[in-house]
CSV table of C-alpha atoms and ligand atoms in Angstrom, one decimal:
chain,number,residue,atom,x,y,z
A,5,MET,CA,59.5,123.4,88.4
A,6,THR,CA,56.2,123.4,90.3
A,7,CYS,CA,56.2,126.7,92.0
A,8,PRO,CA,53.9,129.1,90.2
A,9,PRO,CA,55.1,132.7,89.9
A,10,GLY,CA,53.9,135.0,92.7
A,11,ARG,CA,53.8,132.4,95.4
A,12,HIS,CA,57.4,132.9,96.5
A,13,ARG,CA,58.2,134.5,99.7
A,14,PRO,CA,61.6,134.9,101.2
A,15,PRO,CA,62.5,131.7,103.2
A,16,ARG,CA,61.6,131.7,106.9
A,17,ILE,CA,65.0,131.1,108.5
A,18,LYS,CA,64.5,129.1,111.7
A,19,SER,CA,67.9,129.8,113.1
A,20,GLY,CA,71.4,131.1,112.1
A,21,GLU,CA,73.3,134.2,112.4
A,22,GLY,CA,71.7,136.4,109.8
A,23,ASN,CA,73.8,135.0,107.0
A,24,HIS,CA,71.0,135.7,104.5
A,25,THR,CA,71.3,139.4,105.0
A,26,GLY,CA,75.1,139.7,104.9
A,27,ARG,CA,77.5,139.8,101.9
A,28,VAL,CA,77.0,136.8,99.7
A,29,SER,CA,80.2,136.8,97.7
A,30,HIS,CA,79.6,133.8,95.5
A,31,PHE,CA,76.7,135.3,93.7
A,32,LYS,CA,78.7,138.0,92.0
A,33,LYS,CA,78.7,136.0,88.8
A,34,CYS,CA,75.1,134.9,89.0
A,35,PRO,CA,73.2,137.5,87.0
A,36,ALA,CA,69.7,138.3,88.2
A,37,GLU,CA,68.5,138.6,84.6
A,38,ARG,CA,69.5,135.0,83.8
A,39,PRO,CA,66.4,133.1,82.5
A,40,SER,CA,64.7,131.2,85.3
A,41,ASN,CA,61.2,130.3,86.2
A,42,LEU,CA,61.7,131.4,89.8
A,43,PRO,CA,62.0,135.1,90.7
A,44,ALA,CA,65.3,136.4,92.0
A,45,LEU,CA,64.9,136.8,95.7
A,46,PRO,CA,67.4,139.1,97.5
A,47,ASN,CA,66.9,137.1,100.8
A,48,GLY,CA,66.5,133.6,99.2
A,49,ARG,CA,70.2,133.0,98.5
A,50,SER,CA,72.7,130.7,99.9
A,51,ASP,CA,76.1,129.7,98.6
A,52,VAL,CA,75.3,126.1,99.3
A,53,LEU,CA,71.8,124.6,100.0
A,54,ILE,CA,71.7,121.2,101.6
A,55,ALA,CA,68.5,119.1,101.4
A,56,GLY,CA,68.4,116.7,104.4
A,57,GLY,CA,69.3,117.0,108.0
A,58,GLY,CA,70.6,113.4,108.7
A,59,PHE,CA,74.2,112.7,109.6
A,60,ALA,CA,75.5,113.5,106.2
A,61,GLY,CA,73.7,116.8,105.7
A,62,PHE,CA,74.5,118.2,109.1
A,63,ALA,CA,78.1,117.2,109.0
A,64,LEU,CA,78.7,118.8,105.6
A,65,ALA,CA,76.9,122.0,106.7
A,66,ILE,CA,79.1,122.3,109.8
A,67,ALA,CA,82.3,121.5,107.9
A,68,LEU,CA,81.7,124.2,105.3
A,69,ARG,CA,80.7,126.9,107.7
A,70,GLN,CA,83.7,126.2,110.0
A,71,ALA,CA,86.2,126.2,107.1
A,72,LEU,CA,84.8,129.1,105.0
A,73,GLY,CA,83.6,131.5,107.6
A,74,ARG,CA,80.6,133.8,107.9
A,75,SER,CA,80.7,135.2,104.4
A,76,PHE,CA,80.0,131.8,103.0
A,77,THR,CA,76.3,131.0,103.5
A,78,VAL,CA,75.1,127.5,104.1
A,79,THR,CA,71.4,126.6,104.4
A,80,LEU,CA,70.0,123.3,105.4
A,81,ALA,CA,66.4,122.4,104.7
A,82,ASP,CA,64.6,119.3,106.2
A,83,PRO,CA,61.0,118.9,107.2
A,84,ALA,CA,62.2,117.0,110.2
A,85,VAL,CA,64.6,119.7,111.5
A,86,GLY,CA,64.4,119.6,115.3
A,87,GLN,CA,62.8,116.2,115.6
A,88,THR,CA,65.5,113.9,116.8
A,89,GLY,CA,63.6,111.0,118.5
A,90,ARG,CA,62.4,109.3,115.3
A,91,ASP,CA,65.4,107.0,114.6
A,92,ILE,CA,65.5,104.1,117.1
A,93,ARG,CA,68.8,102.8,115.7
A,94,ALA,CA,72.3,103.0,117.1
A,95,SER,CA,75.4,103.1,114.8
A,96,ALA,CA,78.9,101.8,115.0
A,97,ILE,CA,81.0,104.9,114.3
A,98,ALA,CA,84.4,103.9,113.0
A,99,ALA,CA,87.6,105.6,114.1
A,100,ALA,CA,88.0,107.8,111.0
A,101,PRO,CA,84.5,109.4,111.2
A,102,ARG,CA,84.9,109.7,114.9
A,103,ARG,CA,88.1,111.8,114.2
A,104,MET,CA,86.0,113.9,111.8
A,105,PHE,CA,83.4,114.5,114.5
A,106,GLU,CA,86.2,115.5,116.8
A,107,ALA,CA,87.6,117.9,114.2
A,108,LEU,CA,84.1,119.4,113.8
A,109,GLY,CA,83.8,119.9,117.6
A,110,VAL,CA,80.9,117.5,117.9
A,111,TRP,CA,82.4,114.5,119.5
A,112,ASP,CA,82.9,116.1,123.0
A,113,ALA,CA,79.1,116.6,123.2
A,114,VAL,CA,78.5,112.9,122.8
A,115,ALA,CA,81.7,111.2,124.1
A,116,ASN,CA,80.1,110.3,127.4
A,117,GLU,CA,77.2,108.6,125.6
A,118,ALA,CA,79.3,106.6,123.2
A,119,GLN,CA,80.4,103.1,124.1
A,120,PRO,CA,83.8,102.0,122.8
A,121,ILE,CA,83.9,98.7,121.0
A,122,LEU,CA,86.8,96.9,122.7
A,123,ASP,CA,86.6,93.7,120.8
A,124,MET,CA,84.3,91.8,118.4
A,125,VAL,CA,83.6,88.1,118.0
A,126,ILE,CA,82.1,86.4,115.0
A,127,THR,CA,80.3,83.0,115.1
A,128,ASP,CA,78.8,80.9,112.3
A,129,SER,CA,76.0,78.6,113.5
A,130,ARG,CA,72.3,77.7,113.3
A,131,VAL,CA,69.6,79.2,115.6
A,132,HIS,CA,69.2,76.0,117.7
A,133,ASP,CA,72.9,75.0,117.9
A,134,ALA,CA,73.8,74.6,121.6
A,135,VAL,CA,77.2,76.0,121.1
A,136,ARG,CA,78.3,78.9,118.9
A,137,PRO,CA,81.9,78.3,118.0
A,138,VAL,CA,83.9,81.5,117.7
A,139,PHE,CA,85.7,81.6,114.3
A,140,LEU,CA,87.1,85.1,114.4
A,141,THR,CA,87.9,87.7,117.1
A,142,PHE,CA,88.9,91.3,116.5
A,143,GLY,CA,90.2,93.4,119.2
A,144,GLY,CA,92.5,96.2,120.1
A,145,GLU,CA,93.0,99.8,119.2
A,146,ILE,CA,93.9,101.7,116.0
A,147,GLU,CA,96.3,103.9,118.0
A,148,PRO,CA,97.0,103.6,121.8
A,149,GLY,CA,93.8,104.7,123.6
A,150,GLU,CA,91.7,104.8,120.3
A,151,PRO,CA,89.2,101.9,119.8
A,152,PHE,CA,88.4,101.0,116.2
A,153,ALA,CA,84.8,102.0,116.7
A,154,HIS,CA,82.2,103.4,119.1
A,155,MET,CA,78.5,102.7,119.4
A,156,ILE,CA,76.1,105.6,119.8
A,157,GLU,CA,72.4,106.1,119.5
A,158,ASN,CA,71.5,107.9,116.3
A,159,GLY,CA,69.1,110.3,118.0
A,160,ARG,CA,71.8,111.6,120.3
A,161,LEU,CA,74.4,112.1,117.5
A,162,VAL,CA,71.9,113.9,115.2
A,163,ALA,CA,70.9,116.2,118.1
A,164,ALA,CA,74.5,117.1,118.8
A,165,LEU,CA,75.1,117.8,115.0
A,166,ALA,CA,72.0,120.0,114.9
A,167,ALA,CA,73.1,122.0,117.9
A,168,LYS,CA,76.6,122.5,116.4
A,169,ALA,CA,75.1,123.5,113.0
A,170,GLU,CA,73.0,126.1,114.7
A,171,SER,CA,75.9,127.6,116.6
A,172,ALA,CA,78.1,127.5,113.5
A,173,GLY,CA,75.5,129.8,111.8
A,174,VAL,CA,74.0,127.3,109.4
A,175,ALA,CA,70.5,128.6,108.4
A,176,LEU,CA,68.0,125.8,109.3
A,177,ILE,CA,64.7,125.7,107.5
A,178,ALA,CA,62.0,123.2,108.6
A,179,THR,CA,60.7,122.3,105.1
A,180,ALA,CA,61.6,120.0,102.2
A,181,VAL,CA,63.4,121.0,98.9
A,182,ALA,CA,60.6,120.1,96.5
A,183,ASP,CA,62.2,120.9,93.1
A,184,PHE,CA,65.0,122.7,91.3
A,185,THR,CA,66.2,124.0,88.0
A,186,ALA,CA,70.0,124.2,87.3
A,187,GLU,CA,71.1,127.2,85.3
A,188,THR,CA,74.6,127.9,83.9
A,189,SER,CA,75.8,129.9,86.9
A,190,CYS,CA,73.4,129.1,89.7
A,191,LEU,CA,70.5,126.8,90.7
A,192,ASN,CA,67.0,127.7,91.6
A,193,ALA,CA,65.3,125.6,94.2
A,194,ALA,CA,61.6,125.5,95.2
A,195,LEU,CA,61.0,124.7,98.9
A,196,ARG,CA,57.8,122.8,99.9
A,197,ASN,CA,56.7,125.8,102.1
A,198,GLY,CA,56.3,127.8,98.9
A,199,THR,CA,59.5,129.8,99.1
A,200,ALA,CA,62.4,129.8,96.7
A,201,MET,CA,66.1,129.8,97.0
A,202,ARG,CA,69.0,130.5,94.6
A,203,THR,CA,72.2,128.7,95.2
A,204,LYS,CA,75.5,127.8,93.6
A,205,LEU,CA,75.3,124.2,94.7
A,206,LEU,CA,72.5,122.0,95.9
A,207,VAL,CA,73.6,119.0,97.9
A,208,ALA,CA,71.1,116.1,98.1
A,209,ALA,CA,71.5,114.5,101.5
A,210,ASP,CA,67.9,113.4,101.5
A,211,GLY,CA,68.4,109.7,102.2
A,212,ALA,CA,67.8,106.4,100.4
A,213,ARG,CA,64.6,107.5,98.7
A,214,SER,CA,66.1,110.7,97.5
A,215,ARG,CA,63.5,112.7,95.6
A,216,LEU,CA,66.2,115.1,94.4
A,217,ARG,CA,68.2,112.3,92.8
A,218,GLU,CA,65.0,111.2,91.0
A,219,ARG,CA,64.3,114.8,90.0
A,220,ALA,CA,67.8,115.1,88.5
A,221,GLY,CA,67.0,112.0,86.4
A,222,ILE,CA,69.9,110.0,88.0
A,223,ALA,CA,69.0,106.3,87.9
A,224,THR,CA,70.2,103.8,90.5
A,225,TYR,CA,71.2,100.2,90.1
A,226,GLY,CA,71.1,97.4,92.7
A,227,TRP,CA,68.6,95.1,94.2
A,228,SER,CA,66.5,94.4,97.3
A,229,TYR,CA,67.8,91.6,99.5
A,230,ALA,CA,64.3,90.3,100.5
A,231,GLN,CA,65.7,90.6,104.0
A,232,SER,CA,64.9,93.1,106.7
A,233,ALA,CA,66.8,94.1,109.8
A,234,ILE,CA,64.8,94.1,113.0
A,235,VAL,CA,66.2,96.7,115.3
A,236,THR,CA,65.6,97.0,119.0
A,237,THR,CA,67.5,97.7,122.3
A,238,VAL,CA,67.9,95.3,125.2
A,239,ALA,CA,69.1,95.8,128.8
A,240,HIS,CA,71.0,92.9,130.3
A,241,GLU,CA,72.0,91.6,133.7
A,242,ARG,CA,75.8,91.4,133.1
A,243,SER,CA,78.2,93.8,131.5
A,244,HIS,CA,79.1,93.3,127.8
A,245,GLN,CA,82.6,94.5,128.6
A,246,GLY,CA,82.6,96.5,125.4
A,247,ARG,CA,82.3,93.4,123.3
A,248,ALA,CA,80.3,93.3,120.0
A,249,GLU,CA,79.0,90.0,118.8
A,250,GLU,CA,77.9,89.1,115.3
A,251,HIS,CA,76.3,85.6,114.9
A,252,PHE,CA,76.0,84.5,111.3
A,253,LEU,CA,72.7,82.6,111.3
A,254,PRO,CA,71.2,81.1,108.1
A,255,SER,CA,68.7,83.9,107.7
A,256,GLY,CA,71.4,86.6,108.1
A,257,PRO,CA,73.6,88.2,110.8
A,258,PHE,CA,72.3,88.7,114.3
A,259,ALA,CA,74.4,91.5,115.9
A,260,ILE,CA,74.6,92.4,119.6
A,261,LEU,CA,76.3,95.8,119.7
A,262,PRO,CA,77.3,97.3,123.1
A,263,LEU,CA,75.7,100.5,124.4
A,264,ARG,CA,76.3,102.4,127.6
A,265,ASP,CA,74.7,101.2,130.9
A,266,ASN,CA,74.5,97.4,130.4
A,267,ARG,CA,72.4,97.8,127.2
A,268,SER,CA,72.9,96.5,123.7
A,269,SER,CA,71.5,97.5,120.3
A,270,ILE,CA,70.2,94.5,118.3
A,271,VAL,CA,70.4,94.3,114.5
A,272,TRP,CA,68.7,91.1,113.6
A,273,THR,CA,68.4,90.1,109.9
A,274,GLU,CA,65.5,87.8,108.7
A,275,ARG,CA,63.7,87.2,105.5
A,276,THR,CA,61.3,90.2,105.1
A,277,GLU,CA,58.1,88.3,105.7
A,278,GLU,CA,59.6,86.6,108.8
A,279,ALA,CA,60.9,90.0,110.1
A,280,GLU,CA,57.4,91.5,109.7
A,281,ARG,CA,55.9,88.5,111.6
A,282,ILE,CA,58.4,88.7,114.4
A,283,VAL,CA,58.0,92.5,114.9
A,284,ALA,CA,54.2,92.1,115.1
A,285,LEU,CA,54.4,89.4,117.8
A,286,PRO,CA,53.1,90.1,121.3
A,287,ASP,CA,55.8,91.2,123.8
A,288,ASP,CA,56.3,87.8,125.4
A,289,ASP,CA,56.6,85.9,122.1
A,290,PHE,CA,59.0,88.6,120.7
A,291,HIS,CA,61.1,88.2,123.8
A,292,HIS,CA,61.2,84.4,123.4
A,293,GLU,CA,62.4,84.7,119.7
A,294,LEU,CA,65.0,87.2,120.7
A,295,GLU,CA,66.3,85.1,123.6
A,296,LYS,CA,66.8,82.1,121.4
A,297,ARG,CA,69.3,84.0,119.3
A,298,PHE,CA,70.7,86.2,122.1
A,299,GLY,CA,72.0,83.4,124.3
A,300,LEU,CA,72.7,83.4,128.0
A,301,ARG,CA,76.1,85.0,128.2
A,302,LEU,CA,74.8,88.3,129.5
A,303,GLY,CA,72.2,86.9,131.9
A,304,ASP,CA,68.6,87.9,131.9
A,305,ILE,CA,67.5,90.3,129.2
A,306,VAL,CA,64.7,92.9,128.9
A,307,VAL,CA,63.6,94.6,125.7
A,308,SER,CA,64.0,98.2,126.6
A,309,GLY,CA,63.3,100.0,123.4
A,310,PRO,CA,60.8,100.1,120.5
A,311,ARG,CA,61.2,97.6,117.6
A,312,ARG,CA,61.1,98.2,113.9
A,313,ALA,CA,62.0,96.3,110.7
A,314,TYR,CA,64.1,98.1,108.1
A,315,PRO,CA,64.0,96.5,104.5
A,316,LEU,CA,67.5,96.0,103.2
A,317,GLY,CA,68.9,96.5,99.7
A,318,LEU,CA,72.0,97.5,97.7
A,319,TRP,CA,71.5,100.7,95.6
A,320,VAL,CA,74.0,102.9,94.0
A,321,ALA,CA,73.4,106.1,92.0
A,322,ARG,CA,74.7,105.9,88.4
A,323,SER,CA,76.3,109.3,89.0
A,324,PHE,CA,76.9,111.1,92.2
A,325,ILE,CA,76.7,114.5,90.5
A,326,ALA,CA,74.6,116.5,88.0
A,327,ASP,CA,74.6,120.2,87.0
A,328,ARG,CA,75.2,122.1,90.3
A,329,LEU,CA,74.0,119.0,92.3
A,330,ALA,CA,76.0,116.5,94.4
A,331,LEU,CA,74.6,113.5,96.1
A,332,VAL,CA,76.0,112.4,99.5
A,333,GLY,CA,75.2,109.6,102.0
A,334,ASP,CA,72.3,107.3,101.4
A,335,ALA,CA,71.1,109.4,98.5
A,336,ALA,CA,74.2,108.2,96.7
A,337,HIS,CA,74.4,104.6,98.0
A,338,VAL,CA,72.7,102.2,100.3
A,339,ILE,CA,74.4,99.0,101.5
A,340,HIS,CA,73.6,96.0,103.7
A,341,PRO,CA,74.3,96.8,107.4
A,342,ILE,CA,76.3,93.5,107.8
A,343,ALA,CA,79.5,95.4,108.3
A,344,GLY,CA,78.0,98.6,109.9
A,345,GLN,CA,79.5,100.8,107.2
A,346,GLY,CA,76.6,102.7,105.5
A,347,LEU,CA,76.9,105.9,107.6
A,348,ASN,CA,80.7,105.7,107.6
A,349,MET,CA,80.6,105.7,103.8
A,350,GLY,CA,78.3,108.7,103.8
A,351,LEU,CA,80.6,110.6,106.1
A,352,ARG,CA,83.5,109.8,103.7
A,353,ASP,CA,81.4,111.5,100.9
A,354,VAL,CA,80.9,114.5,103.2
A,355,ALA,CA,84.6,114.8,104.0
A,356,ALA,CA,85.6,114.5,100.3
A,357,LEU,CA,83.0,116.9,99.1
A,358,ALA,CA,83.8,119.4,101.9
A,359,GLU,CA,87.5,119.3,101.0
A,360,ALA,CA,86.8,119.7,97.2
A,361,ILE,CA,84.5,122.7,97.9
A,362,VAL,CA,86.8,124.4,100.4
A,363,ASP,CA,89.9,124.1,98.1
A,364,ALA,CA,87.9,125.5,95.2
A,365,VAL,CA,86.4,128.5,97.1
A,366,ARG,CA,89.8,129.4,98.6
A,367,ALA,CA,91.1,129.4,95.0
A,368,GLY,CA,88.4,131.9,94.1
A,369,LEU,CA,86.3,129.2,92.2
A,370,ASP,CA,82.6,128.6,92.2
A,371,PRO,CA,81.6,125.8,94.7
A,372,GLY,CA,79.2,124.3,92.2
A,373,ASP,CA,81.7,124.3,89.3
A,374,ALA,CA,81.7,121.1,87.2
A,375,ALA,CA,85.4,120.6,88.0
A,376,VAL,CA,84.7,120.6,91.8
A,377,LEU,CA,81.9,118.1,91.4
A,378,GLU,CA,84.0,115.9,89.1
A,379,ARG,CA,86.8,115.8,91.7
A,380,TYR,CA,84.3,114.7,94.3
A,381,GLN,CA,82.9,112.0,92.1
A,382,ARG,CA,86.3,110.6,91.2
A,383,TRP,CA,87.3,110.5,94.8
A,384,ARG,CA,84.3,108.6,96.0
A,385,ARG,CA,83.3,106.3,93.2
A,386,PHE,CA,85.9,103.5,93.4
A,387,ASP,CA,85.8,103.3,97.2
A,388,THR,CA,82.0,103.1,97.1
A,389,MET,CA,81.9,100.3,94.6
A,390,THR,CA,84.5,98.4,96.6
A,391,MET,CA,82.4,98.6,99.7
A,392,CYS,CA,79.2,97.6,97.8
A,393,VAL,CA,80.9,94.5,96.4
A,394,SER,CA,82.4,93.5,99.7
A,395,THR,CA,79.2,93.9,101.8
A,396,ASP,CA,77.1,92.1,99.1
A,397,GLY,CA,79.6,89.3,98.9
A,398,LEU,CA,79.7,88.9,102.7
A,399,ASN,CA,75.9,88.7,102.8
A,400,ARG,CA,75.7,86.1,100.1
A,401,LEU,CA,78.6,84.0,101.6
A,402,PHE,CA,77.0,84.0,105.1
A,403,THR,CA,73.4,83.3,104.0
A,404,SER,CA,74.3,80.4,101.7
A,405,PRO,CA,72.6,77.2,103.0
A,406,SER,CA,75.3,74.9,101.4
A,407,ASP,CA,77.4,72.9,103.9
A,408,ALA,CA,80.3,73.1,101.5
A,409,VAL,CA,80.2,76.9,101.4
A,410,ARG,CA,79.9,76.9,105.2
A,411,LEU,CA,83.0,74.8,105.6
A,412,VAL,CA,85.0,77.0,103.3
A,413,ARG,CA,83.9,80.3,105.0
A,414,ASP,CA,84.7,78.9,108.4
A,415,LEU,CA,88.1,77.8,107.2
A,416,GLY,CA,88.6,81.3,105.8
A,417,LEU,CA,87.6,83.0,109.1
A,418,GLY,CA,89.9,80.6,111.0
A,419,LEU,CA,92.8,81.5,108.7
A,420,VAL,CA,92.2,85.3,109.1
A,421,ASP,CA,92.1,84.7,112.9
A,422,ARG,CA,95.6,83.2,112.9
A,423,PHE,CA,97.3,86.1,111.0
A,424,PRO,CA,97.6,89.2,113.1
A,425,ALA,CA,98.9,91.3,110.2
A,426,LEU,CA,95.8,90.4,108.1
A,427,LYS,CA,93.5,91.1,111.0
A,428,HIS,CA,95.2,94.5,111.6
A,429,LEU,CA,94.6,95.4,107.9
A,430,PHE,CA,90.9,94.4,108.2
A,431,ILE,CA,90.6,96.5,111.4
A,432,ARG,CA,92.2,99.6,109.7
A,433,GLU,CA,89.9,99.1,106.7
A,434,ALA,CA,86.8,98.8,109.0
A,435,ALA,CA,88.0,101.9,110.8
A,436,GLY,CA,88.0,103.9,107.5
A,437,LEU,CA,91.8,104.5,107.6
A,438,VAL,CA,92.8,102.9,104.3
A,439,GLY,CA,93.0,104.5,100.8
A,440,GLU,CA,93.0,108.2,100.0
A,441,VAL,CA,91.6,109.5,103.3
A,442,PRO,CA,90.2,113.0,103.2
A,443,LYS,CA,91.6,115.5,105.8
A,444,LEU,CA,88.5,115.6,108.1
A,445,LEU,CA,88.6,111.8,108.4
A,446,ARG,CA,92.3,112.0,109.5
A,447,GLY,CA,91.1,114.4,112.2
A,448,GLU,CA,92.5,117.5,110.5
A,449,SER,CA,90.5,120.7,110.3
A,450,LEU,CA,89.8,122.3,107.0
A,451,GLY,CA,90.3,125.7,108.5
A,452,LEU,CA,93.3,127.8,107.5
B,28,FAD,C1,69.3,98.5,110.5
B,28,FAD,C2,70.4,99.4,110.1
B,28,FAD,C3,71.6,99.6,110.8
B,28,FAD,C4,72.6,100.4,110.4
B,28,FAD,N1,73.8,100.4,111.2
B,28,FAD,C5,74.8,101.2,110.8
B,28,FAD,C6,76.0,101.2,111.5
B,28,FAD,O1,76.2,100.6,112.6
B,28,FAD,N2,77.1,102.0,111.1
B,28,FAD,C7,77.0,102.7,109.9
B,28,FAD,O2,78.0,103.3,109.5
B,28,FAD,N3,75.8,102.7,109.2
B,28,FAD,C8,74.7,102.0,109.6
B,28,FAD,N4,73.6,102.0,108.9
B,28,FAD,C9,73.4,102.9,107.7
B,28,FAD,C10,73.1,104.3,108.2
B,28,FAD,O3,72.0,104.3,109.1
B,28,FAD,C11,72.7,105.2,107.0
B,28,FAD,O4,73.7,105.1,106.1
B,28,FAD,C12,72.6,106.7,107.5
B,28,FAD,O5,71.6,106.9,108.4
B,28,FAD,C13,72.3,107.6,106.3
B,28,FAD,O6,72.4,108.9,106.7
B,28,FAD,P1,72.0,110.1,105.6
B,28,FAD,O7,72.3,111.4,106.4
B,28,FAD,O8,72.6,109.9,104.3
B,28,FAD,O9,70.4,109.9,105.4
B,28,FAD,P2,69.2,109.9,106.4
B,28,FAD,O10,69.6,109.6,107.8
B,28,FAD,O11,68.2,109.0,105.8
B,28,FAD,O12,68.7,111.4,106.4
B,28,FAD,C14,68.0,112.0,105.3
B,28,FAD,C15,67.2,113.2,105.8
B,28,FAD,O13,66.7,113.9,104.6
B,28,FAD,C16,65.4,114.4,104.9
B,28,FAD,N5,64.7,114.6,103.7
B,28,FAD,C17,64.1,113.7,102.9
B,28,FAD,N6,63.6,114.2,101.8
B,28,FAD,C18,64.0,115.6,101.8
B,28,FAD,C19,63.8,116.7,101.0
B,28,FAD,N7,63.2,116.6,99.8
B,28,FAD,N8,64.2,117.9,101.3
B,28,FAD,C20,64.9,118.0,102.5
B,28,FAD,N9,65.1,117.0,103.4
B,28,FAD,C21,64.6,115.8,103.0
B,28,FAD,C22,64.8,113.4,105.9
B,28,FAD,O14,63.8,114.0,106.7
B,28,FAD,C23,66.0,112.9,106.7
B,28,FAD,O15,66.2,113.7,107.9
B,28,FAD,C24,72.5,101.1,109.2
B,28,FAD,C25,71.4,101.0,108.4
B,28,FAD,C26,70.3,100.2,108.9
B,28,FAD,C27,69.1,100.1,108.0
């Protein structure tokens, strides 16, 4: 623990409904005299402390406040709270997480900005091939009127989540969680602004390079792909008609993902050195490289957003839990964006952890109890490993330079294309509706 005694002040709460001054029922069993190298602060307490205000952290904070009411205090700390323009990406939000956003009352705020994906085509070719034969098409709806996914810009969705968290009474603090010590019946956290906080459960939603995961001594396994995804936005002459395209090229997938207003988000995978070279090109040369891959189907194109390369890898935490600590989202697992499932997996963590906590608290149990955390881990582990193996396998299959492998994969795609029942199963899987689906992802509220 790095906070020297005497430097601790009560946390400065940026927003919220005074939930640090009201009754804090879950601390009845957390004795002030318990040995700790942080002083007990009457105002520095929260039933749950969430480190990280990305999709995962905000969604969990809202779910807990809405289900457990005002006497259950939730604090979210992130140095970037209130800064929503940093992420230039857009995400495919599958049907199940969209249902969860609806249950949390967030979807209405972004529905007009979200572009339904009405169908998807998959091709397998080389950059200079004149024709890109379509091997597989996915289309249709999960339920009548419900597309299998929507595209939305990350900044807009995080802004809507932040606004909902604030109105739900989550205490937002614009600083990082720097360190923590778990005790038997509570956890003491030191915040980067020099304040301290005592909680029953610390949730690390602090992203792929999670410092809290490291601090808990939880190792990760996985590897870097030596690939990076170039992300940018283009405006085009013709309408995409809600169609997403994924062109499997030898260096990795080149995805054209539909956004509102005749625009598309590009996720373009290259070897890392090549991605860095392309991102640094002058505008005209960048446009030329992009056009070679984009094709002519949508008419003239204009790069209408910034560009950035994201290094890609597969990383999974060896454990999703430790004493009074749970990892969610990218802090627990990072996968290749080939299937657009990383965030969707993180929201599955959130829905499962929220349900485990809410059930426990309603039964009069401690939200950071080992049994609650074990239930969360059991629920998420198998599903996470399955997704890691599938996305890794897909990436290897489609980047293999062998003509024999190419022939086999194209035959496989063609076969899937001919079996509607198989395609339907894949769509439901991609929509997040297969397996033991937590209530929030079924669109059910956790409220009584
Ligand atoms: C190119 C690309 C495209 C993708 N496309 C898709 C897609 O289409 N669909 C999909 O489902 N997924 C997609 N993903 C994956 C998705 O973007 C991530 O899984 C998701 O953003 C992770 O969200 P998160 O909330 O877990 O973490 P993050 O969004 O990384 O948020 C972590 C937050 O923690 C904060 N933080 C860091 N350290 C601390 C600390 N010590 N204390 C407090 N706060 C801290 C940071 O400021 C940050 O705000 C894509 C990924 C990439 C790279």
